[in-house]
Tab-separated table of N, CA and C in Angstrom:
chain	number	residue	atom	x	y	z
N	1	MET	N	19.005	113.796	70.513
N	1	MET	CA	18.590	112.348	70.962
N	1	MET	C	17.197	112.158	70.978
N	2	SER	N	17.035	111.663	70.061
N	2	SER	CA	15.592	111.046	70.131
N	2	SER	C	14.566	109.739	70.870
N	3	SER	N	15.933	108.911	71.107
N	3	SER	CA	15.408	107.811	71.654
N	3	SER	C	15.680	108.505	73.500
N	4	LEU	N	14.807	107.271	74.014
N	4	LEU	CA	14.602	107.356	75.468
N	4	LEU	C	15.905	107.712	76.174
N	5	ILE	N	17.118	106.813	76.044
N	5	ILE	CA	18.108	107.044	76.631
N	5	ILE	C	19.413	106.974	75.676
N	6	GLY	N	20.301	107.690	76.084
N	6	GLY	CA	21.271	108.309	75.169
N	6	GLY	C	22.665	108.474	75.806
N	7	THR	N	23.736	108.862	75.107
N	7	THR	CA	24.808	109.735	75.295
N	7	THR	C	25.065	110.960	75.272
N	8	ALA	N	25.273	111.934	76.104
N	8	ALA	CA	25.466	113.452	75.874
N	8	ALA	C	27.143	113.723	76.574
N	9	ASN	N	27.596	114.283	75.414
N	9	ASN	CA	29.190	114.530	75.885
N	9	ASN	C	29.356	116.152	76.296
N	10	MET	N	30.027	116.640	77.384
N	10	MET	CA	30.239	117.777	77.599
N	10	MET	C	31.631	118.083	78.150
N	11	GLU	N	31.936	119.272	77.591
N	11	GLU	CA	33.449	119.575	78.028
N	11	GLU	C	33.197	120.995	78.698
N	12	TYR	N	34.406	120.920	80.103
N	12	TYR	CA	34.577	122.128	81.295
N	12	TYR	C	35.583	122.316	81.092
N	13	ARG	N	35.854	123.390	81.243
N	13	ARG	CA	37.134	124.077	81.840
N	13	ARG	C	37.601	123.300	83.187
N	14	LEU	N	38.823	123.312	83.523
N	14	LEU	CA	39.039	122.235	84.374
N	14	LEU	C	38.742	122.670	85.662
N	15	PHE	N	38.615	124.094	86.057
N	15	PHE	CA	38.181	124.103	87.445
N	15	PHE	C	36.417	124.828	87.545
N	16	ARG	N	35.955	124.209	86.514
N	16	ARG	CA	34.271	124.781	86.668
N	16	ARG	C	33.963	123.459	87.224
N	17	GLN	N	32.899	123.532	87.739
N	17	GLN	CA	32.030	122.108	88.339
N	17	GLN	C	31.418	121.736	87.297
N	18	PRO	N	31.642	120.271	87.122
N	18	PRO	CA	30.568	119.647	86.126
N	18	PRO	C	29.046	119.205	86.808
N	19	HIS	N	28.375	118.982	85.687
N	19	HIS	CA	27.056	118.473	86.009
N	19	HIS	C	26.953	116.980	86.996
N	20	LYS	N	26.100	117.007	87.511
N	20	LYS	CA	25.892	116.184	88.809
N	20	LYS	C	24.618	114.972	88.284
N	21	LEU	N	24.941	113.801	88.660
N	21	LEU	CA	23.605	113.212	88.596
N	21	LEU	C	22.259	113.675	89.160
N	22	GLY	N	21.242	113.491	88.361
N	22	GLY	CA	19.626	114.210	88.684
N	22	GLY	C	19.950	115.396	87.994
N	23	ASP	N	20.817	116.229	87.598
N	23	ASP	CA	20.624	117.400	86.777
N	23	ASP	C	20.218	117.553	85.671
N	24	VAL	N	19.372	118.440	85.132
N	24	VAL	CA	18.991	118.473	83.921
N	24	VAL	C	19.581	119.413	82.851
N	25	ILE	N	19.729	118.899	81.729
N	25	ILE	CA	20.823	119.914	80.807
N	25	ILE	C	19.636	119.416	79.593
N	26	GLU	N	20.079	120.569	78.814
N	26	GLU	CA	19.250	121.245	77.755
N	26	GLU	C	20.483	121.182	76.189
N	27	ILE	N	20.030	120.105	75.577
N	27	ILE	CA	21.108	119.907	74.224
N	27	ILE	C	19.927	120.081	73.049
N	28	ASN	N	20.351	120.699	72.616
N	28	ASN	CA	19.525	120.733	70.647
N	28	ASN	C	18.145	120.967	71.074
N	29	ASP	N	17.498	121.608	72.136
N	29	ASP	CA	15.997	122.094	72.299
N	29	ASP	C	15.413	121.100	73.179
N	30	LYS	N	16.471	119.583	73.400
N	30	LYS	CA	15.987	118.583	74.221
N	30	LYS	C	16.258	118.777	75.769
N	31	MET	N	15.335	118.635	76.972
N	31	MET	CA	15.708	118.303	78.305
N	31	MET	C	16.273	116.959	78.386
N	32	LEU	N	17.203	117.106	78.823
N	32	LEU	CA	18.008	115.542	79.429
N	32	LEU	C	18.238	115.534	80.868
N	33	LEU	N	17.856	114.525	81.415
N	33	LEU	CA	17.915	114.087	82.834
N	33	LEU	C	19.187	113.155	82.638
N	34	ILE	N	20.091	113.693	83.616
N	34	ILE	CA	21.418	112.644	83.868
N	34	ILE	C	21.158	111.551	84.919
N	35	ILE	N	21.357	110.340	84.555
N	35	ILE	CA	20.774	109.644	85.090
N	35	ILE	C	22.336	108.503	85.427
N	36	GLY	N	23.446	108.831	84.826
N	36	GLY	CA	24.736	108.256	85.165
N	36	GLY	C	25.891	108.753	84.091
N	37	ILE	N	27.131	108.376	84.692
N	37	ILE	CA	28.745	109.057	84.459
N	37	ILE	C	29.272	107.545	83.481
N	38	GLN	N	29.381	107.599	82.158
N	38	GLN	CA	30.115	106.989	81.499
N	38	GLN	C	31.280	106.652	81.593
N	39	ARG	N	32.052	107.807	81.525
N	39	ARG	CA	33.417	107.962	81.675
N	39	ARG	C	33.792	109.611	81.743
N	40	PHE	N	35.173	109.792	81.828
N	40	PHE	CA	35.530	110.875	81.767
N	40	PHE	C	37.010	110.995	81.184
N	41	GLU	N	37.415	111.938	80.552
N	41	GLU	CA	39.011	112.339	80.343
N	41	GLU	C	39.461	113.729	80.344
N	42	LEU	N	40.743	113.696	80.914
N	42	LEU	CA	41.331	114.779	81.333
N	42	LEU	C	42.299	115.486	79.879
N	43	TRP	N	42.169	116.532	79.282
N	43	TRP	CA	42.748	116.907	78.324
N	43	TRP	C	43.446	118.062	78.814
N	44	GLY	N	44.441	118.329	78.867
N	44	GLY	CA	45.216	119.559	79.339
N	44	GLY	C	44.470	120.078	80.482
N	45	HIS	N	43.936	121.481	80.111
N	45	HIS	CA	42.786	121.800	81.296
N	45	HIS	C	41.532	121.904	80.754
N	46	ARG	N	41.023	120.921	80.148
N	46	ARG	CA	39.871	120.673	79.905
N	46	ARG	C	39.433	119.103	80.501
N	47	LEU	N	38.024	119.150	81.074
N	47	LEU	CA	37.551	117.839	81.605
N	47	LEU	C	36.594	117.668	80.421
N	48	GLN	N	36.358	116.393	79.976
N	48	GLN	CA	35.478	115.875	79.256
N	48	GLN	C	34.639	114.693	80.045
N	49	VAL	N	33.385	114.682	80.093
N	49	VAL	CA	32.739	113.840	80.858
N	49	VAL	C	31.529	113.051	79.544
N	50	TRP	N	31.108	111.908	79.457
N	50	TRP	CA	30.239	111.429	78.621
N	50	TRP	C	29.046	110.798	79.856
N	51	TYR	N	27.934	111.602	79.630
N	51	TYR	CA	26.771	111.059	80.681
N	51	TYR	C	25.770	110.175	79.687
N	52	THR	N	25.174	109.461	80.558
N	52	THR	CA	24.130	108.431	80.279
N	52	THR	C	22.701	109.457	80.489
N	53	CYS	N	21.938	110.051	79.882
N	53	CYS	CA	20.681	110.538	79.720
N	53	CYS	C	19.861	109.979	79.443
N	54	GLN	N	18.373	110.690	79.930
N	54	GLN	CA	16.896	110.405	79.662
N	54	GLN	C	16.611	111.216	79.063
N	55	ASN	N	16.019	111.182	77.994
N	55	ASN	CA	15.161	112.219	77.176
N	55	ASN	C	13.887	112.378	77.937
N	56	LEU	N	13.563	113.733	78.596
N	56	LEU	CA	12.367	113.707	79.328
N	56	LEU	C	11.239	114.340	78.468
N	57	GLN	N	11.294	114.696	76.953
N	57	GLN	CA	10.142	114.705	76.286
N	57	GLN	C	9.560	113.502	75.789
N	58	ASN	N	10.477	112.401	75.977
N	58	ASN	CA	9.980	111.306	75.440
N	58	ASN	C	9.442	110.572	76.171
N	59	THR	N	8.016	110.476	76.283
N	59	THR	CA	7.308	109.967	76.935
N	59	THR	C	6.182	108.344	76.612
N	60	SER	N	6.827	108.017	75.586
N	60	SER	CA	5.989	107.019	74.880
N	60	SER	C	6.946	106.019	75.209
N	61	TYR	N	6.898	105.219	76.414
N	61	TYR	CA	7.424	103.903	77.073
N	61	TYR	C	6.450	103.483	78.464
N	62	VAL	N	7.053	102.314	78.637
N	62	VAL	CA	6.312	101.608	79.741
N	62	VAL	C	7.336	101.814	81.102
N	63	SER	N	6.789	102.162	81.935
N	63	SER	CA	7.882	102.063	83.228
N	63	SER	C	8.080	100.988	83.852
N	64	LYS	N	9.231	100.197	83.928
N	64	LYS	CA	9.508	99.067	84.615
N	64	LYS	C	10.117	99.074	85.716
N	65	LYS	N	9.709	98.150	86.830
N	65	LYS	CA	10.472	97.867	88.237
N	65	LYS	C	11.655	97.165	87.561
N	66	LYS	N	12.561	97.308	88.658
N	66	LYS	CA	13.936	96.689	88.357
N	66	LYS	C	13.599	95.035	88.239
N	67	ALA	N	13.658	94.348	87.157
N	67	ALA	CA	13.487	92.789	87.739
N	67	ALA	C	14.632	91.791	88.194
N	68	TYR	N	15.652	92.793	88.697
N	68	TYR	CA	16.723	91.869	89.109
N	68	TYR	C	17.145	92.724	90.567
N	69	LYS	N	17.805	91.919	91.325
N	69	LYS	CA	18.432	92.642	92.471
N	69	LYS	C	19.566	92.874	92.276
N	70	GLN	N	20.042	93.785	92.935
N	70	GLN	CA	21.079	94.729	92.341
N	70	GLN	C	22.179	93.883	93.310
N	71	PRO	N	23.617	93.499	92.314
N	71	PRO	CA	24.424	92.811	93.352
N	71	PRO	C	25.053	93.824	94.326
N	72	PHE	N	25.751	93.197	95.112
N	72	PHE	CA	26.638	93.780	96.357
N	72	PHE	C	27.909	94.972	95.949
N	73	GLN	N	27.497	96.086	96.346
N	73	GLN	CA	28.223	97.084	95.838
N	73	GLN	C	28.557	97.992	96.862
N	74	LEU	N	29.515	98.565	97.025
N	74	LEU	CA	29.877	99.694	98.039
N	74	LEU	C	30.003	100.985	97.436
N	75	HIS	N	30.428	102.134	98.074
N	75	HIS	CA	30.980	103.453	97.412
N	75	HIS	C	32.178	103.749	97.728
N	76	ALA	N	32.792	103.977	96.920
N	76	ALA	CA	34.218	104.694	97.132
N	76	ALA	C	34.631	105.881	96.438
N	77	GLU	N	35.462	106.880	96.852
N	77	GLU	CA	35.717	108.038	96.766
N	77	GLU	C	37.371	108.094	96.483
N	78	MET	N	38.092	108.943	95.361
N	78	MET	CA	39.280	109.067	95.313
N	78	MET	C	39.227	110.421	95.211
N	79	ARG	N	40.523	111.026	95.737
N	79	ARG	CA	40.780	112.687	95.919
N	79	ARG	C	42.218	112.717	95.314
N	80	VAL	N	42.295	113.301	94.028
N	80	VAL	CA	43.736	113.395	93.735
N	80	VAL	C	43.659	114.887	92.918
N	81	ARG	N	44.863	115.343	92.800
N	81	ARG	CA	45.399	116.519	92.258
N	81	ARG	C	45.100	116.275	90.760
N	82	TYR	N	44.470	117.365	89.995
N	82	TYR	CA	44.035	117.277	88.865
N	82	TYR	C	45.319	116.709	87.755
N	83	ASP	N	46.606	116.839	87.952
N	83	ASP	CA	47.695	116.525	87.257
N	83	ASP	C	48.290	115.017	87.740
N	84	ASP	N	47.196	114.391	88.655
N	84	ASP	CA	47.981	113.197	89.494
N	84	ASP	C	47.753	111.808	88.386
N	85	GLU	N	49.055	111.342	88.092
N	85	GLU	CA	48.923	109.872	87.180
N	85	GLU	C	48.056	108.793	87.720
N	86	ARG	N	47.710	109.027	89.180
N	86	ARG	CA	46.585	107.886	89.884
N	86	ARG	C	45.181	108.234	88.834
N	87	LEU	N	44.855	109.167	88.650
N	87	LEU	CA	43.410	109.610	88.113
N	87	LEU	C	43.488	108.714	86.424
N	88	GLU	N	44.584	108.394	85.712
N	88	GLU	CA	44.483	107.636	84.667
N	88	GLU	C	44.011	106.448	84.931
N	89	LYS	N	44.378	105.714	86.204
N	89	LYS	CA	44.321	104.639	86.602
N	89	LYS	C	42.661	104.382	87.008
N	90	ALA	N	41.880	105.068	87.376
N	90	ALA	CA	40.463	105.062	88.064
N	90	ALA	C	39.515	105.056	86.621
N	91	LYS	N	39.780	103.876	85.832
N	91	LYS	CA	38.785	103.827	85.011
N	91	LYS	C	37.731	102.391	84.919
N	92	LEU	N	36.575	102.768	84.609
N	92	LEU	CA	35.572	101.537	84.733
N	92	LEU	C	36.196	100.219	84.521
N	93	GLY	N	35.850	99.303	85.333
N	93	GLY	CA	36.289	97.575	84.998
N	93	GLY	C	37.627	97.647	85.573
N	94	THR	N	38.532	98.807	86.396
N	94	THR	CA	39.794	98.432	86.777
N	94	THR	C	39.762	97.534	87.856
N	95	VAL	N	40.544	96.954	88.570
N	95	VAL	CA	40.928	96.322	89.834
N	95	VAL	C	41.596	96.957	90.848
N	96	HIS	N	41.120	97.416	91.963
N	96	HIS	CA	42.362	98.076	92.892
N	96	HIS	C	42.102	97.349	94.372
N	97	LYS	N	43.227	97.123	94.646
N	97	LYS	CA	43.514	96.970	96.106
N	97	LYS	C	43.128	97.994	97.140
N	98	ILE	N	42.301	97.763	97.963
N	98	ILE	CA	41.817	98.686	99.172
N	98	ILE	C	41.617	98.107	100.673
N	99	ASN	N	42.821	98.434	101.507
N	99	ASN	CA	42.424	97.736	102.641
N	99	ASN	C	42.873	96.440	102.617
N	100	GLY	N	43.396	96.151	101.638
N	100	GLY	CA	43.886	94.385	101.657
N	100	GLY	C	42.688	93.681	100.867
N	101	GLU	N	41.819	94.515	100.116
N	101	GLU	CA	40.753	93.538	99.923
N	101	GLU	C	40.771	94.213	98.078
N	102	TYR	N	40.141	93.408	97.297
N	102	TYR	CA	40.500	93.566	96.058
N	102	TYR	C	38.876	94.321	95.814
N	103	TYR	N	38.977	95.388	94.799
N	103	TYR	CA	37.398	95.624	94.034
N	103	TYR	C	37.555	96.394	92.911
N	104	GLN	N	36.550	96.033	92.191
N	104	GLN	CA	36.505	96.359	90.621
N	104	GLN	C	35.375	97.640	90.635
N	105	ILE	N	35.893	98.783	89.855
N	105	ILE	CA	35.056	99.750	89.574
N	105	ILE	C	34.052	99.629	88.688
N	106	MET	N	32.648	99.896	89.421
N	106	MET	CA	31.456	99.285	88.075
N	106	MET	C	31.094	101.106	87.775
N	107	GLU	N	31.003	101.782	88.397
N	107	GLU	CA	30.265	102.825	87.850
N	107	GLU	C	30.453	104.347	88.587
N	108	TYR	N	30.488	105.290	87.817
N	108	TYR	CA	30.917	106.787	88.350
N	108	TYR	C	29.529	107.144	88.954
N	109	THR	N	29.592	107.912	90.317
N	109	THR	CA	28.514	108.375	90.384
N	109	THR	C	28.423	109.805	90.735
N	110	ASP	N	30.039	110.580	90.732
N	110	ASP	CA	29.907	112.063	90.877
N	110	ASP	C	31.463	112.419	90.611
N	111	ILE	N	31.707	113.512	90.035
N	111	ILE	CA	32.653	114.556	89.876
N	111	ILE	C	32.667	115.625	90.568
N	112	THR	N	33.350	115.657	91.536
N	112	THR	CA	33.555	117.290	92.119
N	112	THR	C	34.798	117.603	91.886
N	113	ILE	N	34.743	119.073	92.058
N	113	ILE	CA	36.285	119.883	91.756
N	113	ILE	C	36.282	120.600	92.792
N	114	GLU	N	37.540	120.917	93.597
N	114	GLU	CA	37.535	121.592	94.922
N	114	GLU	C	38.934	121.967	94.525
N	115	GLY	N	39.152	123.336	94.476
N	115	GLY	CA	40.520	123.852	94.025
N	115	GLY	C	41.086	123.212	93.090
N	116	THR	N	42.438	122.623	92.975
N	116	THR	CA	43.045	121.937	91.978
N	116	THR	C	42.747	120.690	92.096
N	117	ASP	N	42.025	120.161	93.234
N	117	ASP	CA	41.609	118.622	93.342
N	117	ASP	C	40.593	118.199	92.665
N	118	LEU	N	40.081	116.838	92.145
N	118	LEU	CA	39.356	116.053	91.365
N	118	LEU	C	38.677	115.474	92.474
N	119	ILE	N	37.475	115.062	92.768
N	119	ILE	CA	36.962	113.925	94.063
N	119	ILE	C	35.993	113.011	92.880
N	120	ILE	N	36.374	112.151	92.724
N	120	ILE	CA	35.659	110.930	91.770
N	120	ILE	C	35.081	110.282	93.039
N	121	SER	N	33.923	110.046	92.711
N	121	SER	CA	32.924	108.971	93.394
N	121	SER	C	32.677	107.559	92.807
N	122	PHE	N	32.284	106.816	93.145
N	122	PHE	CA	31.912	105.281	92.406
N	122	PHE	C	31.591	104.355	92.999
N	123	THR	N	30.847	103.319	92.252
N	123	THR	CA	30.335	102.345	93.185
N	123	THR	C	31.708	101.251	92.749
N	124	VAL	N	31.911	100.331	93.890
N	124	VAL	CA	32.591	99.087	93.401
N	124	VAL	C	32.199	97.964	93.996
N	125	LYS	N	32.626	96.677	93.149
N	125	LYS	CA	31.873	95.423	93.462
N	125	LYS	C	33.515	94.727	94.097
N	126	PRO	N	33.260	93.785	95.243
N	126	PRO	CA	34.147	93.201	95.809
N	126	PRO	C	34.634	91.969	94.553
N	127	VAL	N	35.720	91.695	94.466
N	127	VAL	CA	36.318	90.357	93.712
N	127	VAL	C	36.916	89.719	94.503
N	128	TYR	N	36.295	88.484	94.486
N	128	TYR	CA	36.787	87.294	95.576
N	128	TYR	C	37.237	86.562	94.797
N	129	PRO	N	38.757	85.681	95.219
N	129	PRO	CA	39.537	84.704	94.589
N	129	PRO	C	38.685	83.397	94.501
N	130	LEU	N	38.954	82.450	93.844
N	130	LEU	CA	38.864	81.269	94.000
N	130	LEU	C	38.745	80.516	95.121
N	131	ASP	N	38.509	79.878	95.416
N	131	ASP	CA	38.784	78.904	97.035
N	131	ASP	C	40.319	78.431	96.942
N	132	ARG	N	40.987	78.180	97.900
N	132	ARG	CA	42.632	77.943	97.845
N	132	ARG	C	42.498	76.499	96.909
N	133	LYS	N	41.476	75.675	97.750
N	133	LYS	CA	41.811	74.231	97.567
N	133	LYS	C	41.298	74.089	95.519
N	134	GLU	N	40.467	74.629	95.492
N	134	GLU	CA	40.003	74.781	94.205
N	134	GLU	C	40.938	75.083	93.574
N	135	ALA	N	41.737	76.306	93.558
N	135	ALA	CA	42.831	77.069	92.744
N	135	ALA	C	43.829	76.060	92.552
N	136	LYS	N	44.120	75.548	93.755
N	136	LYS	CA	45.394	74.669	93.612
N	136	LYS	C	44.840	73.120	92.534
N	137	ALA	N	43.627	72.718	92.897
N	137	ALA	CA	43.261	71.619	91.989
N	137	ALA	C	43.238	71.875	90.557
N	138	LYS	N	43.010	73.328	90.628
N	138	LYS	CA	42.701	73.830	89.008
N	138	LYS	C	44.122	73.983	88.290
N	139	TYR	N	45.041	74.567	88.894
N	139	TYR	CA	46.377	74.360	88.673
N	139	TYR	C	47.028	73.162	88.325
N	140	VAL	N	47.138	71.839	89.356
N	140	VAL	CA	47.394	70.909	89.325
N	140	VAL	C	47.156	70.260	88.030
N	141	TYR	N	45.554	70.183	87.629
N	141	TYR	CA	45.117	69.771	86.452
N	141	TYR	C	45.657	70.370	85.100
N	142	GLU	N	45.769	71.753	85.282
N	142	GLU	CA	45.955	72.415	84.261
N	142	GLU	C	47.791	71.954	83.928
N	143	ARG	N	48.568	71.855	85.107
N	143	ARG	CA	49.829	71.384	84.709
N	143	ARG	C	50.117	69.824	84.004
N	144	LYS	N	49.120	69.106	84.555
N	144	LYS	CA	49.181	67.641	84.237
N	144	LYS	C	48.692	67.475	82.734
N	145	LYS	N	47.842	68.699	82.160
N	145	LYS	CA	47.471	68.955	81.204
N	145	LYS	C	48.234	68.894	80.143
N	146	LYS	N	49.114	70.332	80.613
N	146	LYS	CA	50.515	70.919	79.596
N	146	LYS	C	51.203	69.729	79.523
N	147	LEU	N	51.441	69.128	80.641
N	147	LEU	CA	52.983	68.026	80.405
N	147	LEU	C	52.145	66.713	79.605
N	148	LYS	N	51.299	66.397	79.757
N	148	LYS	CA	50.351	65.508	79.014
N	148	LYS	C	50.599	64.299	79.781
N	149	LEU	N	50.616	64.610	81.423
N	149	LEU	CA	51.045	63.284	82.211
N	149	LEU	C	49.425	62.686	82.515
N	150	GLU	N	49.392	61.556	82.943
N	150	GLU	CA	48.206	60.861	83.356
N	150	GLU	C	48.693	59.931	84.297
N	151	VAL	N	47.485	59.761	85.338
N	151	VAL	CA	47.990	59.061	86.278
N	151	VAL	C	47.228	57.673	86.380
N	152	PHE	N	47.622	56.512	86.261
N	152	PHE	CA	47.013	55.292	86.279
N	152	PHE	C	46.742	54.838	87.326
C-alpha cells in the first residue's frame, strides 16, 4: 500500500483475537495504523477482516480538520455465538429494530472474541420515518397518479 489510506485484509483462526482500532500492523515492510473496520466474514473456523489503514511511512500529506459535523450516532454491541445465523445479518447498512426504534449500522468499531462468542461493536444512526401526515399525503398522491384520477 503506497497510498496514504488503503485496505488490509487479515485472516485469523476463529478463536484468536483480531486486531483492534489503533493497532499498528506490518505488511510488506510497511507500518499500517488500523483506523477502521470495513467488513468481516466468517468462513468455517476462519475469520476474515478487512481493515481501513493509514500508511504511517507516508508523511507527504496535509493534515486536515474535519470540515463537517458528525451526524448523530450511537454505539451498539452484539454478542453472538460464532455459528449464530444472526451474525450474517449484522452487515453495514442494514436496518435493525432495537427497543422499538430503527437503527442503521454505519461502521464497525471493534471485534472481540470471548470463548465461542463474537462481540461485534458498531456505530448506528437512527432512522426516522416520514411524518404521518406527509406519508399519507404522499400515498394518496401516488394512488391518484397510478389510477390516473384528477379532482376538479
